Amino acid sequence: MKVKFYATFRELIGRKEIEVHDIKTVGELIDYLAKHYSPEIKRELLESPRVKEAGKAIDGMILVNGHNVLHLKGLDTELKDDDEVHIFPPAGGG
């Protein structure tokens, strides 16, 4: 599957796009990225204070084939090798 990164995540991973195979869920994908590229991506997506305070599953946005995983099965959203995943960091502003 193609995984595309945006803004600060592009800097963390060091690439704007990668291709991975045999990853079954969004949670597994995040673990893979943390292990092989940067542990910081997992911290920002899953362990930020905003996740704990707001009770959110993910801080940022992950789209699988254009659908936000928060509207699917969250970290348990199933992935296939022909999927396209887009990972955006948390947005700031006011």
Tab-separated table of C-alpha atoms in Angstrom:
chain	number	residue	atom	x	y	z
A	1	MET	CA	0.000	0.000	0.000
A	2	LYS	CA	1.039	3.574	-0.521
A	3	VAL	CA	1.421	5.700	2.591
A	4	LYS	CA	1.705	9.458	2.118
A	5	PHE	CA	2.883	11.917	4.766
A	6	TYR	CA	2.174	15.605	5.180
A	7	ALA	CA	3.779	18.602	6.920
A	8	THR	CA	5.861	17.661	9.982
A	9	PHE	CA	5.311	13.930	9.466
A	10	ARG	CA	7.049	14.222	6.105
A	11	GLU	CA	10.060	15.597	7.984
A	12	LEU	CA	9.925	12.843	10.633
A	13	ILE	CA	9.769	10.041	8.071
A	14	GLY	CA	12.225	11.713	5.709
A	15	ARG	CA	10.055	10.990	2.669
A	16	LYS	CA	6.723	12.132	1.338
A	17	GLU	CA	5.606	8.618	0.399
A	18	ILE	CA	6.528	5.014	1.135
A	19	GLU	CA	5.188	1.658	0.075
A	20	VAL	CA	4.569	-1.141	2.593
A	21	HIS	CA	3.086	-4.627	2.389
A	22	ASP	CA	1.468	-7.194	4.678
A	23	ILE	CA	0.268	-4.729	7.293
A	24	LYS	CA	-3.223	-5.628	8.466
A	25	THR	CA	-4.480	-2.612	10.486
A	26	VAL	CA	-3.879	1.101	11.003
A	27	GLY	CA	-2.492	0.312	14.466
A	28	GLU	CA	0.041	-2.095	12.930
A	29	LEU	CA	0.985	0.569	10.384
A	30	ILE	CA	1.709	3.107	13.120
A	31	ASP	CA	3.826	0.549	14.996
A	32	TYR	CA	5.722	-0.227	11.774
A	33	LEU	CA	6.392	3.453	11.097
A	34	ALA	CA	7.581	4.001	14.677
A	35	LYS	CA	9.935	1.019	14.504
A	36	HIS	CA	11.369	1.561	11.022
A	37	TYR	CA	11.283	5.357	10.619
A	38	SER	CA	10.613	7.458	13.723
A	39	PRO	CA	9.125	6.666	17.154
A	40	GLU	CA	7.997	10.301	17.264
A	41	ILE	CA	5.183	9.666	14.792
A	42	LYS	CA	3.547	7.230	17.210
A	43	ARG	CA	3.978	9.640	20.124
A	44	GLU	CA	2.359	12.471	18.173
A	45	LEU	CA	-0.538	10.390	16.851
A	46	LEU	CA	-1.361	8.263	19.895
A	47	GLU	CA	0.305	9.609	23.014
A	48	SER	CA	-0.122	13.383	22.894
A	49	PRO	CA	-1.842	15.173	25.788
A	50	ARG	CA	-4.738	16.003	23.448
A	51	VAL	CA	-5.463	12.300	22.953
A	52	LYS	CA	-5.755	11.776	26.699
A	53	GLU	CA	-7.583	15.022	27.495
A	54	ALA	CA	-10.137	14.863	24.689
A	55	GLY	CA	-10.521	11.095	24.740
A	56	LYS	CA	-9.610	10.950	21.056
A	57	ALA	CA	-8.194	7.790	19.531
A	58	ILE	CA	-5.823	9.697	17.238
A	59	ASP	CA	-4.360	13.198	17.316
A	60	GLY	CA	-4.090	14.138	13.669
A	61	MET	CA	-5.867	12.565	10.743
A	62	ILE	CA	-5.422	9.271	8.970
A	63	LEU	CA	-7.340	8.644	5.767
A	64	VAL	CA	-7.678	5.231	4.162
A	65	ASN	CA	-8.840	5.550	0.570
A	66	GLY	CA	-10.214	8.985	1.414
A	67	HIS	CA	-12.107	7.903	4.558
A	68	ASN	CA	-11.138	9.127	8.026
A	69	VAL	CA	-10.317	6.103	10.194
A	70	LEU	CA	-12.178	7.725	13.097
A	71	HIS	CA	-15.352	7.118	11.063
A	72	LEU	CA	-14.331	3.526	10.351
A	73	LYS	CA	-12.796	1.260	13.011
A	74	GLY	CA	-10.089	3.608	14.313
A	75	LEU	CA	-6.788	1.830	14.892
A	76	ASP	CA	-8.497	-1.468	14.037
A	77	THR	CA	-9.354	-0.286	10.513
A	78	GLU	CA	-8.276	-3.071	8.184
A	79	LEU	CA	-5.731	-2.400	5.452
A	80	LYS	CA	-5.061	-4.123	2.133
A	81	ASP	CA	-2.000	-3.912	-0.100
A	82	ASP	CA	-3.879	-1.851	-2.715
A	83	ASP	CA	-5.013	0.823	-0.199
A	84	GLU	CA	-3.756	4.391	-0.117
A	85	VAL	CA	-3.184	5.909	3.314
A	86	HIS	CA	-2.667	9.610	4.025
A	87	ILE	CA	-1.293	10.668	7.422
A	88	PHE	CA	-1.628	14.261	8.592
A	89	PRO	CA	-0.193	15.680	11.837
A	90	PRO	CA	-2.384	17.446	14.384
A	91	ALA	CA	-3.538	20.833	13.168
A	92	GLY	CA	-2.999	23.925	15.241
A	93	GLY	CA	-4.574	27.286	15.061
A	94	GLY	CA	-7.406	29.199	16.469
